Amino acid sequence: MKNTHIRKSLTGISLLLLLPFLPNLRAAPQPAVSLIELWVDASEAPRKIFHVRMAIPVSPGPLTLVYPKWIPGEHGPTGPIVNLAGLRLEANGRELPWRRDSRDLFAFHTEIPMSVSRLDVSFDYLSPTSPGGFSTNPSAKLAVIDWHLFLLYPKGIDPEKALVRPTLRLPAGWRWGGALQQRIERSDEVAFEPIPLFLLVDTPIVIGAHYRRIELAGAPDGLPPHVMDIVADSEWALDIPESRLSAYRQLVREARALFGAMHYPRYHFLVSLSDHISHFGLEHHQTSNNQVPERFFVNDEVHRRLADLLPHEFVHSWCGKTLRPHGLVTADYQQEMLTDLLWVYEGLTQYYGIVLAVRSGLLSMDEGRQLLAAYADELNHQTGRRWRPLQDTATAAHILYTAPVEWANWRRGVDFYPEGALLWLEADVLIRRLTDGRRSLDDFAREFFGAGTGSEGRIFVKPYAVEDIYAALQKLAPYDWKGFFTARLAEKQPRAPMGGLTEGGWTVSYREMPNPFVLSLSEEVLPLPSSLGLVVKEDGLILDVGRETPAYRSGLGPGMRIIAVNGRRFSREVFLQALASARDGRPIQLLVENNEFFTTHELRYVGGVRFP
Ligand SMILES: [Zn+2]
C-alpha cells in the first residue's frame, strides 16, 4: 500500500516557524485548516493529570474530531484513547453534544451550529501512574510532553498544513527543554511559535524540577546546534562525568561523518532520568526521547547496558524518519501503518547505533563484540525459529511489542532488532569482501540516507520500497541482494545469521561468567545459559520456558515458582551451583510451586554454566 501524503518535501517549515501568526490557510472543503490554539496545563503532572484546552476553527455542519491512533515510531495503534476523560465541546459558551463513533473509538462526532466559527474543546489526559510499554508517564519531578497525548483534531485535515500554536503551563519552578521555538515565557507558562501539527507531534519536550542543558555541537564545529536537554529526579543525576559527555559530543561528529548530511535545522537529545518512568527511546526528526534510569549517566554499569540507546534514536533521524518505508508514511494518525520493513527501519538502525556507540567511545570495541555475542547466543536458542521466520516478527510487530513475557522464546518477539543487527553486519562483511575492502555499509549510509539525498538542514520525508534497498546495495556491490535477504527473512532459519561474525573472523566463545549484556535489560532476571531454555527471576518465579528445551522436558512452565533445588531453598547461587555440578549427568531435583500446589521435577541438563 502506498500513501504518499507526507512524501513531498517540507521546504518552508523553518520559515513558517518564524512567523508569529499566520492567517487562515484555508484548504477546501470542510474541515477548515487554520490555526489551532492548544493550551496544555501540566501544572499537576506530578499527580498524573494534564488539563487540555483547544480552540479549533470550524464551519457550520457535521464535524468529526479524532484522537491520534497510530503513533509514528511506536509502529502500532497505541494512542492511549482510554486515558481521555472529561471531554467537553462548546461553541459561543454553549455546550455541544458529542457522540463517539461505534466503529472507530478514536473518533467523536458533533454538529457545529450556524454562524459558529470556533469550537472550544476541553478534556483531561489521565496519565499512567506506573511504567509500562511505550506509555510515557510522569514522575513526581519530571515529565515528557508528548503532544499527541493532548490533541484532538478535525478528521481529514492535513497535519502538514494545519498549524498549532501551543502554550504550556509548568508546575511551579520546573523548567523545559526541547527543539520547539519559544515565543513568550512568563512565570511557569511558555508560549511556543505556531508549528505544523505533524511537526508538533514530532517534537516532544521535557519538563522537570531538575534540568540541565548541554551544548554538544554547533556552529564552531560547522554543524547545526545539537543540544542535550536532561531532566532528572535529582540534582546528582545531572552530574555527568566529562569523559562521558565528550563521547556524546563525538557521537554527533561520528554521525555526521557516517551520513555526510543532517536533515534538520537543530537536534535535541531529550533525556529523562528516573526509576519511576517507562524506559525506552523514541525517535523524531529533530528530537529523540530517551527515558532511562536515574543513575544512567553516573553509574558505569547502568550506562553500559543502555549505551547504544541515544545512538540508536539519533540514527533514526536518517533511517526511519527521513528515509521511511512506504508503509509507514501515512496521511494522518488514523491510517494504519505497515511494518514489513522494520528489519531495515529498526534492524539497520540497531546496527548503525552499535557502530556509532563504539566509534564515539560510548562502548569499547570489546563491549561491542560482547553485545553481538549476547544477541547471537539468545537468538540461536530461540525455539520459535522453528515456526516463525524473521520477516513475520516485523510484519506482526505491533502485536509483538506488547506481547507477554511468558512463552516469548517459543512465540518470538521483536527479533528484527538484534537479528537485524546481525543481518546487516553480515551484509557489511559481504560488501567488503565483494569490493576488496573498498566499500562498506558506511557508503550505504551516506548514499541512501545521508548526503546522497541531496539535502541538508531541512526536514523532509522520502519514502522507499524494498526494491530501492536492493538497488542501492546493487550499485554499491553487485550481488543477488534480494536472494540474500529473502533467505534470511522469509525462510525459517534454525540459526541466527552468523556470517557477519564468522566471516569477520570471530566466533562466539563461552565461559562461566555472563557478559554484561546477557539478559541485561532486566536486572531482576537471573542470567542462565540460553541452552537451558529457562528464564527465571531472582525469587524463583519462572518467566519463560522454550519449547523442547531441557526446562520444557522437565515439565516446567511460566508462572511456576522454583522453591528448592536439590533439596535446598532456591537462590541464584544454589541454582547455578547445581547446574555446574550436573555435568556428570545426574538430574537436578526441583521443588516447584504452581498456584497452591507443589510438584517435583527432574531437570536433565549437562551443559554446565556457559555464557557467551
Ligand atoms: Zn528504533
PDB file of C-alpha atoms in Angstrom, residues 285-558:
ATOM      1  CA  HIS A 285      13.245  14.170  13.061  1.00  0.00           C
ATOM      2  CA  GLN A 286      14.935  16.772  15.250  1.00  0.00           C
ATOM      3  CA  THR A 287      14.483  15.206  18.677  1.00  0.00           C
ATOM      4  CA  SER A 288      14.843  11.900  20.427  1.00  0.00           C
ATOM      5  CA  ASN A 289      13.024  10.999  23.617  1.00  0.00           C
ATOM      6  CA  ASN A 290      15.289   8.871  25.804  1.00  0.00           C
ATOM      7  CA  GLN A 291      13.827   7.601  29.092  1.00  0.00           C
ATOM      8  CA  VAL A 292      16.433   5.878  31.276  1.00  0.00           C
ATOM      9  CA  PRO A 293      17.153   5.029  34.929  1.00  0.00           C
ATOM     10  CA  GLU A 294      18.156   7.868  37.251  1.00  0.00           C
ATOM     11  CA  ARG A 295      21.747   6.575  37.505  1.00  0.00           C
ATOM     12  CA  PHE A 296      22.204   6.339  33.714  1.00  0.00           C
ATOM     13  CA  PHE A 297      24.932   8.966  33.431  1.00  0.00           C
ATOM     14  CA  VAL A 298      26.626   8.433  36.801  1.00  0.00           C
ATOM     15  CA  ASN A 299      26.801   4.629  37.019  1.00  0.00           C
ATOM     16  CA  ASP A 300      29.093   2.818  34.565  1.00  0.00           C
ATOM     17  CA  GLU A 301      27.157  -0.448  34.688  1.00  0.00           C
ATOM     18  CA  VAL A 302      23.765   1.173  34.008  1.00  0.00           C
ATOM     19  CA  HIS A 303      25.231   3.338  31.274  1.00  0.00           C
ATOM     20  CA  ARG A 304      26.961   0.423  29.536  1.00  0.00           C
ATOM     21  CA  ARG A 305      23.751  -1.590  29.316  1.00  0.00           C
ATOM     22  CA  LEU A 306      21.965   1.300  27.580  1.00  0.00           C
ATOM     23  CA  ALA A 307      24.931   2.913  25.825  1.00  0.00           C
ATOM     24  CA  ASP A 308      23.545   2.319  22.348  1.00  0.00           C
ATOM     25  CA  LEU A 309      20.153   3.912  23.132  1.00  0.00           C
ATOM     26  CA  LEU A 310      20.921   7.530  22.230  1.00  0.00           C
ATOM     27  CA  PRO A 311      22.954   6.490  19.160  1.00  0.00           C
ATOM     28  CA  HIS A 312      20.051   4.269  18.020  1.00  0.00           C
ATOM     29  CA  GLU A 313      17.427   7.009  18.352  1.00  0.00           C
ATOM     30  CA  PHE A 314      19.792   9.520  16.715  1.00  0.00           C
ATOM     31  CA  VAL A 315      20.348   7.235  13.693  1.00  0.00           C
ATOM     32  CA  HIS A 316      16.573   7.124  13.248  1.00  0.00           C
ATOM     33  CA  SER A 317      16.583  10.775  12.181  1.00  0.00           C
ATOM     34  CA  TRP A 318      18.039   9.418   8.912  1.00  0.00           C
ATOM     35  CA  CYS A 319      16.931   5.774   8.917  1.00  0.00           C
ATOM     36  CA  GLY A 320      13.242   5.846   9.781  1.00  0.00           C
ATOM     37  CA  LYS A 321      12.165   9.476   9.947  1.00  0.00           C
ATOM     38  CA  THR A 322      13.640  10.989   6.773  1.00  0.00           C
ATOM     39  CA  LEU A 323      14.053   7.850   4.662  1.00  0.00           C
ATOM     40  CA  ARG A 324      10.969   5.851   5.590  1.00  0.00           C
ATOM     41  CA  PRO A 325       9.339   2.683   4.246  1.00  0.00           C
ATOM     42  CA  HIS A 326       6.215   3.480   2.175  1.00  0.00           C
ATOM     43  CA  GLY A 327       4.012   1.526   4.574  1.00  0.00           C
ATOM     44  CA  LEU A 328       4.957   3.825   7.443  1.00  0.00           C
ATOM     45  CA  VAL A 329       4.206   7.053   5.542  1.00  0.00           C
ATOM     46  CA  THR A 330       0.554   7.819   6.216  1.00  0.00           C
ATOM     47  CA  ALA A 331      -1.807  10.736   5.589  1.00  0.00           C
ATOM     48  CA  ASP A 332      -2.564  11.236   9.268  1.00  0.00           C
ATOM     49  CA  TYR A 333      -2.506   9.396  12.589  1.00  0.00           C
ATOM     50  CA  GLN A 334      -5.678   7.444  11.907  1.00  0.00           C
ATOM     51  CA  GLN A 335      -4.334   5.498   8.896  1.00  0.00           C
ATOM     52  CA  GLU A 336      -2.877   2.094   9.646  1.00  0.00           C
ATOM     53  CA  MET A 337       0.844   1.536   9.263  1.00  0.00           C
ATOM     54  CA  LEU A 338       2.515  -1.445   7.597  1.00  0.00           C
ATOM     55  CA  THR A 339       5.572  -2.691   9.399  1.00  0.00           C
ATOM     56  CA  ASP A 340       7.063  -5.233   6.954  1.00  0.00           C
ATOM     57  CA  LEU A 341      10.256  -3.231   6.508  1.00  0.00           C
ATOM     58  CA  LEU A 342      11.088  -2.794  10.181  1.00  0.00           C
ATOM     59  CA  TRP A 343      14.053  -5.109   9.581  1.00  0.00           C
ATOM     60  CA  VAL A 344      15.500  -2.071   7.761  1.00  0.00           C
ATOM     61  CA  TYR A 345      13.956   0.739   9.819  1.00  0.00           C
ATOM     62  CA  GLU A 346      14.844  -0.875  13.159  1.00  0.00           C
ATOM     63  CA  GLY A 347      17.336  -3.607  12.206  1.00  0.00           C
ATOM     64  CA  LEU A 348      19.724  -1.376  10.291  1.00  0.00           C
ATOM     65  CA  THR A 349      19.317   1.345  12.933  1.00  0.00           C
ATOM     66  CA  GLN A 350      20.278  -1.192  15.585  1.00  0.00           C
ATOM     67  CA  TYR A 351      23.411  -1.989  13.567  1.00  0.00           C
ATOM     68  CA  TYR A 352      24.412   1.647  12.960  1.00  0.00           C
ATOM     69  CA  GLY A 353      23.564   2.501  16.581  1.00  0.00           C
ATOM     70  CA  ILE A 354      26.075  -0.046  17.872  1.00  0.00           C
ATOM     71  CA  VAL A 355      28.657   1.050  15.299  1.00  0.00           C
ATOM     72  CA  LEU A 356      28.293   4.697  16.379  1.00  0.00           C
ATOM     73  CA  ALA A 357      28.317   3.795  20.088  1.00  0.00           C
ATOM     74  CA  VAL A 358      31.691   2.083  19.580  1.00  0.00           C
ATOM     75  CA  ARG A 359      33.134   4.764  17.288  1.00  0.00           C
ATOM     76  CA  SER A 360      32.205   7.544  19.690  1.00  0.00           C
ATOM     77  CA  GLY A 361      33.617   5.690  22.707  1.00  0.00           C
ATOM     78  CA  LEU A 362      30.294   5.095  24.485  1.00  0.00           C
ATOM     79  CA  LEU A 363      31.131   1.374  24.247  1.00  0.00           C
ATOM     80  CA  SER A 364      34.575  -0.143  23.915  1.00  0.00           C
ATOM     81  CA  MET A 365      35.331  -2.368  20.931  1.00  0.00           C
ATOM     82  CA  ASP A 366      35.268  -5.357  23.278  1.00  0.00           C
ATOM     83  CA  GLU A 367      31.885  -4.346  24.695  1.00  0.00           C
ATOM     84  CA  GLY A 368      30.515  -4.018  21.170  1.00  0.00           C
ATOM     85  CA  ARG A 369      31.588  -7.623  20.488  1.00  0.00           C
ATOM     86  CA  GLN A 370      30.108  -8.822  23.791  1.00  0.00           C
ATOM     87  CA  LEU A 371      26.804  -7.237  22.846  1.00  0.00           C
ATOM     88  CA  LEU A 372      26.757  -9.026  19.472  1.00  0.00           C
ATOM     89  CA  ALA A 373      27.728 -12.308  21.161  1.00  0.00           C
ATOM     90  CA  ALA A 374      24.799 -11.920  23.572  1.00  0.00           C
ATOM     91  CA  TYR A 375      22.445 -11.324  20.620  1.00  0.00           C
ATOM     92  CA  ALA A 376      23.803 -14.354  18.749  1.00  0.00           C
ATOM     93  CA  ASP A 377      23.515 -16.695  21.728  1.00  0.00           C
ATOM     94  CA  GLU A 378      19.986 -15.639  22.615  1.00  0.00           C
ATOM     95  CA  LEU A 379      18.723 -15.755  19.020  1.00  0.00           C
ATOM     96  CA  ASN A 380      20.303 -19.125  18.324  1.00  0.00           C
ATOM     97  CA  HIS A 381      18.343 -20.556  21.254  1.00  0.00           C
ATOM     98  CA  GLN A 382      15.046 -19.000  20.193  1.00  0.00           C
ATOM     99  CA  THR A 383      12.855 -22.109  19.783  1.00  0.00           C
ATOM    100  CA  GLY A 384      10.252 -20.038  17.878  1.00  0.00           C
ATOM    101  CA  ARG A 385      12.694 -20.019  14.944  1.00  0.00           C
ATOM    102  CA  ARG A 386      11.251 -23.438  14.108  1.00  0.00           C
ATOM    103  CA  TRP A 387       7.899 -21.959  13.088  1.00  0.00           C
ATOM    104  CA  ARG A 388       8.303 -18.213  12.665  1.00  0.00           C
ATOM    105  CA  PRO A 389      10.609 -16.633  10.076  1.00  0.00           C
ATOM    106  CA  LEU A 390      12.237 -13.303  10.932  1.00  0.00           C
ATOM    107  CA  GLN A 391      10.026 -11.451   8.431  1.00  0.00           C
ATOM    108  CA  ASP A 392       6.934 -12.393  10.406  1.00  0.00           C
ATOM    109  CA  THR A 393       8.309 -10.717  13.539  1.00  0.00           C
ATOM    110  CA  ALA A 394       8.380  -7.438  11.565  1.00  0.00           C
ATOM    111  CA  THR A 395       5.015  -7.927   9.877  1.00  0.00           C
ATOM    112  CA  ALA A 396       3.395  -8.677  13.247  1.00  0.00           C
ATOM    113  CA  ALA A 397       5.434  -6.062  15.120  1.00  0.00           C
ATOM    114  CA  HIS A 398       2.621  -4.167  16.741  1.00  0.00           C
ATOM    115  CA  ILE A 399       1.236  -7.243  18.449  1.00  0.00           C
ATOM    116  CA  LEU A 400       4.724  -8.409  19.449  1.00  0.00           C
ATOM    117  CA  TYR A 401       5.758  -5.104  21.067  1.00  0.00           C
ATOM    118  CA  THR A 402       3.155  -5.696  23.740  1.00  0.00           C
ATOM    119  CA  ALA A 403       3.378  -9.497  23.851  1.00  0.00           C
ATOM    120  CA  PRO A 404       3.652 -11.031  27.322  1.00  0.00           C
ATOM    121  CA  VAL A 405       6.957 -12.431  28.545  1.00  0.00           C
ATOM    122  CA  GLU A 406       5.562 -15.949  29.082  1.00  0.00           C
ATOM    123  CA  TRP A 407       6.337 -18.268  26.161  1.00  0.00           C
ATOM    124  CA  ALA A 408       8.301 -15.433  24.497  1.00  0.00           C
ATOM    125  CA  ASN A 409      11.042 -17.849  23.442  1.00  0.00           C
ATOM    126  CA  TRP A 410       8.552 -20.019  21.541  1.00  0.00           C
ATOM    127  CA  ARG A 411       6.435 -17.103  20.283  1.00  0.00           C
ATOM    128  CA  ARG A 412       9.459 -14.962  19.282  1.00  0.00           C
ATOM    129  CA  GLY A 413       9.457 -11.230  19.901  1.00  0.00           C
ATOM    130  CA  VAL A 414      10.618  -8.137  18.040  1.00  0.00           C
ATOM    131  CA  ASP A 415      13.703 -10.032  16.916  1.00  0.00           C
ATOM    132  CA  PHE A 416      14.178  -7.760  13.920  1.00  0.00           C
ATOM    133  CA  TYR A 417      16.207  -5.508  16.244  1.00  0.00           C
ATOM    134  CA  PRO A 418      19.011  -7.856  17.384  1.00  0.00           C
ATOM    135  CA  GLU A 419      18.745 -10.216  14.426  1.00  0.00           C
ATOM    136  CA  GLY A 420      18.533  -7.193  12.124  1.00  0.00           C
ATOM    137  CA  ALA A 421      21.862  -6.013  13.541  1.00  0.00           C
ATOM    138  CA  LEU A 422      23.476  -9.407  12.811  1.00  0.00           C
ATOM    139  CA  LEU A 423      21.863  -9.496   9.367  1.00  0.00           C
ATOM    140  CA  TRP A 424      23.240  -6.090   8.412  1.00  0.00           C
ATOM    141  CA  LEU A 425      26.636  -6.933   9.905  1.00  0.00           C
ATOM    142  CA  GLU A 426      26.689  -9.892   7.525  1.00  0.00           C
ATOM    143  CA  ALA A 427      25.738  -7.575   4.633  1.00  0.00           C
ATOM    144  CA  ASP A 428      28.577  -5.236   5.614  1.00  0.00           C
ATOM    145  CA  VAL A 429      31.150  -8.037   5.659  1.00  0.00           C
ATOM    146  CA  LEU A 430      29.841  -9.258   2.308  1.00  0.00           C
ATOM    147  CA  ILE A 431      30.116  -5.797   0.711  1.00  0.00           C
ATOM    148  CA  ARG A 432      33.691  -5.502   1.984  1.00  0.00           C
ATOM    149  CA  ARG A 433      34.525  -8.936   0.561  1.00  0.00           C
ATOM    150  CA  LEU A 434      32.888  -8.227  -2.814  1.00  0.00           C
ATOM    151  CA  THR A 435      34.718  -4.918  -3.204  1.00  0.00           C
ATOM    152  CA  ASP A 436      38.092  -5.964  -1.795  1.00  0.00           C
ATOM    153  CA  GLY A 437      37.517  -3.719   1.174  1.00  0.00           C
ATOM    154  CA  ARG A 438      36.817  -0.561  -0.836  1.00  0.00           C
ATOM    155  CA  ARG A 439      33.119  -0.223   0.093  1.00  0.00           C
ATOM    156  CA  SER A 440      31.046  -0.954   3.208  1.00  0.00           C
ATOM    157  CA  LEU A 441      27.709  -0.160   4.829  1.00  0.00           C
ATOM    158  CA  ASP A 442      29.224   3.242   5.651  1.00  0.00           C
ATOM    159  CA  ASP A 443      28.891   4.053   1.955  1.00  0.00           C
ATOM    160  CA  PHE A 444      25.299   2.827   2.020  1.00  0.00           C
ATOM    161  CA  ALA A 445      24.585   5.199   4.953  1.00  0.00           C
ATOM    162  CA  ARG A 446      25.952   8.164   3.071  1.00  0.00           C
ATOM    163  CA  GLU A 447      24.429   7.376  -0.313  1.00  0.00           C
ATOM    164  CA  PHE A 448      20.987   6.105   0.700  1.00  0.00           C
ATOM    165  CA  PHE A 449      20.244   8.005   3.920  1.00  0.00           C
ATOM    166  CA  GLY A 450      22.571  10.999   4.025  1.00  0.00           C
ATOM    167  CA  ALA A 451      24.464  13.166   1.605  1.00  0.00           C
ATOM    168  CA  GLY A 452      23.154  11.138  -1.347  1.00  0.00           C
ATOM    169  CA  THR A 453      19.660  12.524  -0.774  1.00  0.00           C
ATOM    170  CA  GLY A 454      20.966  15.996  -1.631  1.00  0.00           C
ATOM    171  CA  SER A 455      19.532  17.749   1.366  1.00  0.00           C
ATOM    172  CA  GLU A 456      20.966  19.493   4.374  1.00  0.00           C
ATOM    173  CA  GLY A 457      19.303  21.284   7.274  1.00  0.00           C
ATOM    174  CA  ARG A 458      15.778  20.598   6.004  1.00  0.00           C
ATOM    175  CA  ILE A 459      13.123  18.295   7.446  1.00  0.00           C
ATOM    176  CA  PHE A 460      11.533  16.042   4.822  1.00  0.00           C
ATOM    177  CA  VAL A 461      10.244  12.512   4.310  1.00  0.00           C
ATOM    178  CA  LYS A 462      11.374  10.340   1.422  1.00  0.00           C
ATOM    179  CA  PRO A 463       9.552   7.005   1.192  1.00  0.00           C
ATOM    180  CA  TYR A 464      11.275   3.892  -0.099  1.00  0.00           C
ATOM    181  CA  ALA A 465      10.348   0.344  -1.090  1.00  0.00           C
ATOM    182  CA  VAL A 466      12.387  -2.796  -0.520  1.00  0.00           C
ATOM    183  CA  GLU A 467      13.423  -2.734  -4.200  1.00  0.00           C
ATOM    184  CA  ASP A 468      15.106   0.618  -3.549  1.00  0.00           C
ATOM    185  CA  ILE A 469      17.209  -1.040  -0.832  1.00  0.00           C
ATOM    186  CA  TYR A 470      18.247  -3.882  -3.149  1.00  0.00           C
ATOM    187  CA  ALA A 471      19.034  -1.442  -5.979  1.00  0.00           C
ATOM    188  CA  ALA A 472      21.177   0.793  -3.763  1.00  0.00           C
ATOM    189  CA  LEU A 473      23.133  -2.202  -2.470  1.00  0.00           C
ATOM    190  CA  GLN A 474      23.495  -3.494  -6.014  1.00  0.00           C
ATOM    191  CA  LYS A 475      25.053  -0.190  -7.023  1.00  0.00           C
ATOM    192  CA  LEU A 476      27.486  -0.497  -4.150  1.00  0.00           C
ATOM    193  CA  ALA A 477      28.448  -4.119  -4.718  1.00  0.00           C
ATOM    194  CA  PRO A 478      26.788  -6.223  -7.452  1.00  0.00           C
ATOM    195  CA  TYR A 479      25.243  -9.311  -5.836  1.00  0.00           C
ATOM    196  CA  ASP A 480      21.937 -11.164  -5.546  1.00  0.00           C
ATOM    197  CA  TRP A 481      20.791  -8.990  -2.642  1.00  0.00           C
ATOM    198  CA  LYS A 482      17.161  -9.971  -2.993  1.00  0.00           C
ATOM    199  CA  GLY A 483      18.190 -13.621  -2.655  1.00  0.00           C
ATOM    200  CA  PHE A 484      20.473 -12.790   0.268  1.00  0.00           C
ATOM    201  CA  PHE A 485      17.742 -11.079   2.287  1.00  0.00           C
ATOM    202  CA  THR A 486      14.881 -13.367   1.248  1.00  0.00           C
ATOM    203  CA  ALA A 487      16.721 -16.434   2.506  1.00  0.00           C
ATOM    204  CA  ARG A 488      17.339 -14.816   5.873  1.00  0.00           C
ATOM    205  CA  LEU A 489      13.936 -13.159   6.254  1.00  0.00           C
ATOM    206  CA  ALA A 490      11.234 -15.211   4.578  1.00  0.00           C
ATOM    207  CA  GLU A 491      12.613 -18.692   5.258  1.00  0.00           C
ATOM    208  CA  LYS A 492      12.715 -20.393   8.625  1.00  0.00           C
ATOM    209  CA  GLN A 493      16.310 -20.447   9.756  1.00  0.00           C
ATOM    210  CA  PRO A 494      17.468 -22.707  12.589  1.00  0.00           C
ATOM    211  CA  ARG A 495      20.275 -20.275  13.433  1.00  0.00           C
ATOM    212  CA  ALA A 496      20.650 -16.513  13.524  1.00  0.00           C
ATOM    213  CA  PRO A 497      22.681 -15.014  10.649  1.00  0.00           C
ATOM    214  CA  MET A 498      26.195 -15.637  11.911  1.00  0.00           C
ATOM    215  CA  GLY A 499      28.057 -14.855   8.694  1.00  0.00           C
ATOM    216  CA  GLY A 500      28.961 -11.341   9.816  1.00  0.00           C
ATOM    217  CA  LEU A 501      30.721 -12.691  12.866  1.00  0.00           C
ATOM    218  CA  THR A 502      32.324 -15.778  11.338  1.00  0.00           C
ATOM    219  CA  GLU A 503      33.331 -14.177   8.015  1.00  0.00           C
ATOM    220  CA  GLY A 504      34.643 -11.257  10.021  1.00  0.00           C
ATOM    221  CA  GLY A 505      36.918 -13.744  11.768  1.00  0.00           C
ATOM    222  CA  TRP A 506      35.012 -14.140  15.066  1.00  0.00           C
ATOM    223  CA  THR A 507      33.360 -16.998  16.907  1.00  0.00           C
ATOM    224  CA  VAL A 508      31.091 -16.857  19.936  1.00  0.00           C
ATOM    225  CA  SER A 509      33.042 -18.333  22.823  1.00  0.00           C
ATOM    226  CA  TYR A 510      31.688 -19.394  26.198  1.00  0.00           C
ATOM    227  CA  ARG A 511      32.817 -19.002  29.785  1.00  0.00           C
ATOM    228  CA  GLU A 512      31.344 -19.352  33.258  1.00  0.00           C
ATOM    229  CA  MET A 513      30.639 -15.643  33.843  1.00  0.00           C
ATOM    230  CA  PRO A 514      27.877 -13.931  31.855  1.00  0.00           C
ATOM    231  CA  ASN A 515      28.955 -10.977  29.770  1.00  0.00           C
ATOM    232  CA  PRO A 516      27.289  -7.730  30.879  1.00  0.00           C
ATOM    233  CA  PHE A 517      24.791  -7.744  28.033  1.00  0.00           C
ATOM    234  CA  VAL A 518      23.279 -11.176  28.713  1.00  0.00           C
ATOM    235  CA  LEU A 519      19.678 -10.555  29.707  1.00  0.00           C
ATOM    236  CA  SER A 520      20.920  -7.104  30.505  1.00  0.00           C
ATOM    237  CA  LEU A 521      17.682  -5.199  30.257  1.00  0.00           C
ATOM    238  CA  SER A 522      16.055  -6.820  33.240  1.00  0.00           C
ATOM    239  CA  GLU A 523      18.067  -6.574  36.407  1.00  0.00           C
ATOM    240  CA  GLU A 524      15.900  -8.947  38.452  1.00  0.00           C
ATOM    241  CA  VAL A 525      16.307 -11.820  36.000  1.00  0.00           C
ATOM    242  CA  LEU A 526      18.835 -14.499  36.850  1.00  0.00           C
ATOM    243  CA  PRO A 527      21.164 -14.948  33.859  1.00  0.00           C
ATOM    244  CA  LEU A 528      21.112 -18.616  32.868  1.00  0.00           C
ATOM    245  CA  PRO A 529      22.620 -20.443  29.911  1.00  0.00           C
ATOM    246  CA  SER A 530      20.300 -19.905  26.946  1.00  0.00           C
ATOM    247  CA  SER A 531      20.518 -23.586  26.047  1.00  0.00           C
ATOM    248  CA  LEU A 532      18.639 -24.471  29.245  1.00  0.00           C
ATOM    249  CA  GLY A 533      15.547 -22.762  27.833  1.00  0.00           C
ATOM    250  CA  LEU A 534      14.563 -21.162  31.141  1.00  0.00           C
ATOM    251  CA  VAL A 535      14.137 -17.551  32.197  1.00  0.00           C
ATOM    252  CA  VAL A 536      13.694 -17.238  35.931  1.00  0.00           C
ATOM    253  CA  LYS A 537      13.603 -14.303  38.315  1.00  0.00           C
ATOM    254  CA  GLU A 538      15.877 -13.972  41.314  1.00  0.00           C
ATOM    255  CA  ASP A 539      12.972 -15.114  43.528  1.00  0.00           C
ATOM    256  CA  GLY A 540      12.469 -18.344  41.561  1.00  0.00           C
ATOM    257  CA  LEU A 541       9.452 -17.230  39.526  1.00  0.00           C
ATOM    258  CA  ILE A 542       9.667 -18.743  36.037  1.00  0.00           C
ATOM    259  CA  LEU A 543       9.037 -16.102  33.388  1.00  0.00           C
ATOM    260  CA  ASP A 544       9.580 -18.170  30.265  1.00  0.00           C
ATOM    261  CA  VAL A 545      10.304 -21.679  29.034  1.00  0.00           C
ATOM    262  CA  GLY A 546      11.349 -22.510  25.450  1.00  0.00           C
ATOM    263  CA  ARG A 547       9.652 -25.424  23.674  1.00  0.00           C
ATOM    264  CA  GLU A 548      11.571 -28.726  23.586  1.00  0.00           C
ATOM    265  CA  THR A 549      14.347 -27.436  25.800  1.00  0.00           C
ATOM    266  CA  PRO A 550      15.694 -29.197  28.922  1.00  0.00           C
ATOM    267  CA  ALA A 551      13.453 -26.955  31.070  1.00  0.00           C
ATOM    268  CA  TYR A 552      10.386 -27.795  28.946  1.00  0.00           C
ATOM    269  CA  ARG A 553      11.074 -31.522  29.008  1.00  0.00           C
ATOM    270  CA  SER A 554      11.244 -31.442  32.790  1.00  0.00           C
ATOM    271  CA  GLY A 555       7.643 -30.171  32.890  1.00  0.00           C
ATOM    272  CA  LEU A 556       8.361 -26.571  33.873  1.00  0.00           C
ATOM    273  CA  GLY A 557       6.173 -23.718  32.628  1.00  0.00           C
ATOM    274  CA  PRO A 558       5.860 -19.948  33.008  1.00  0.00           C
TER     275      PRO A 558
END
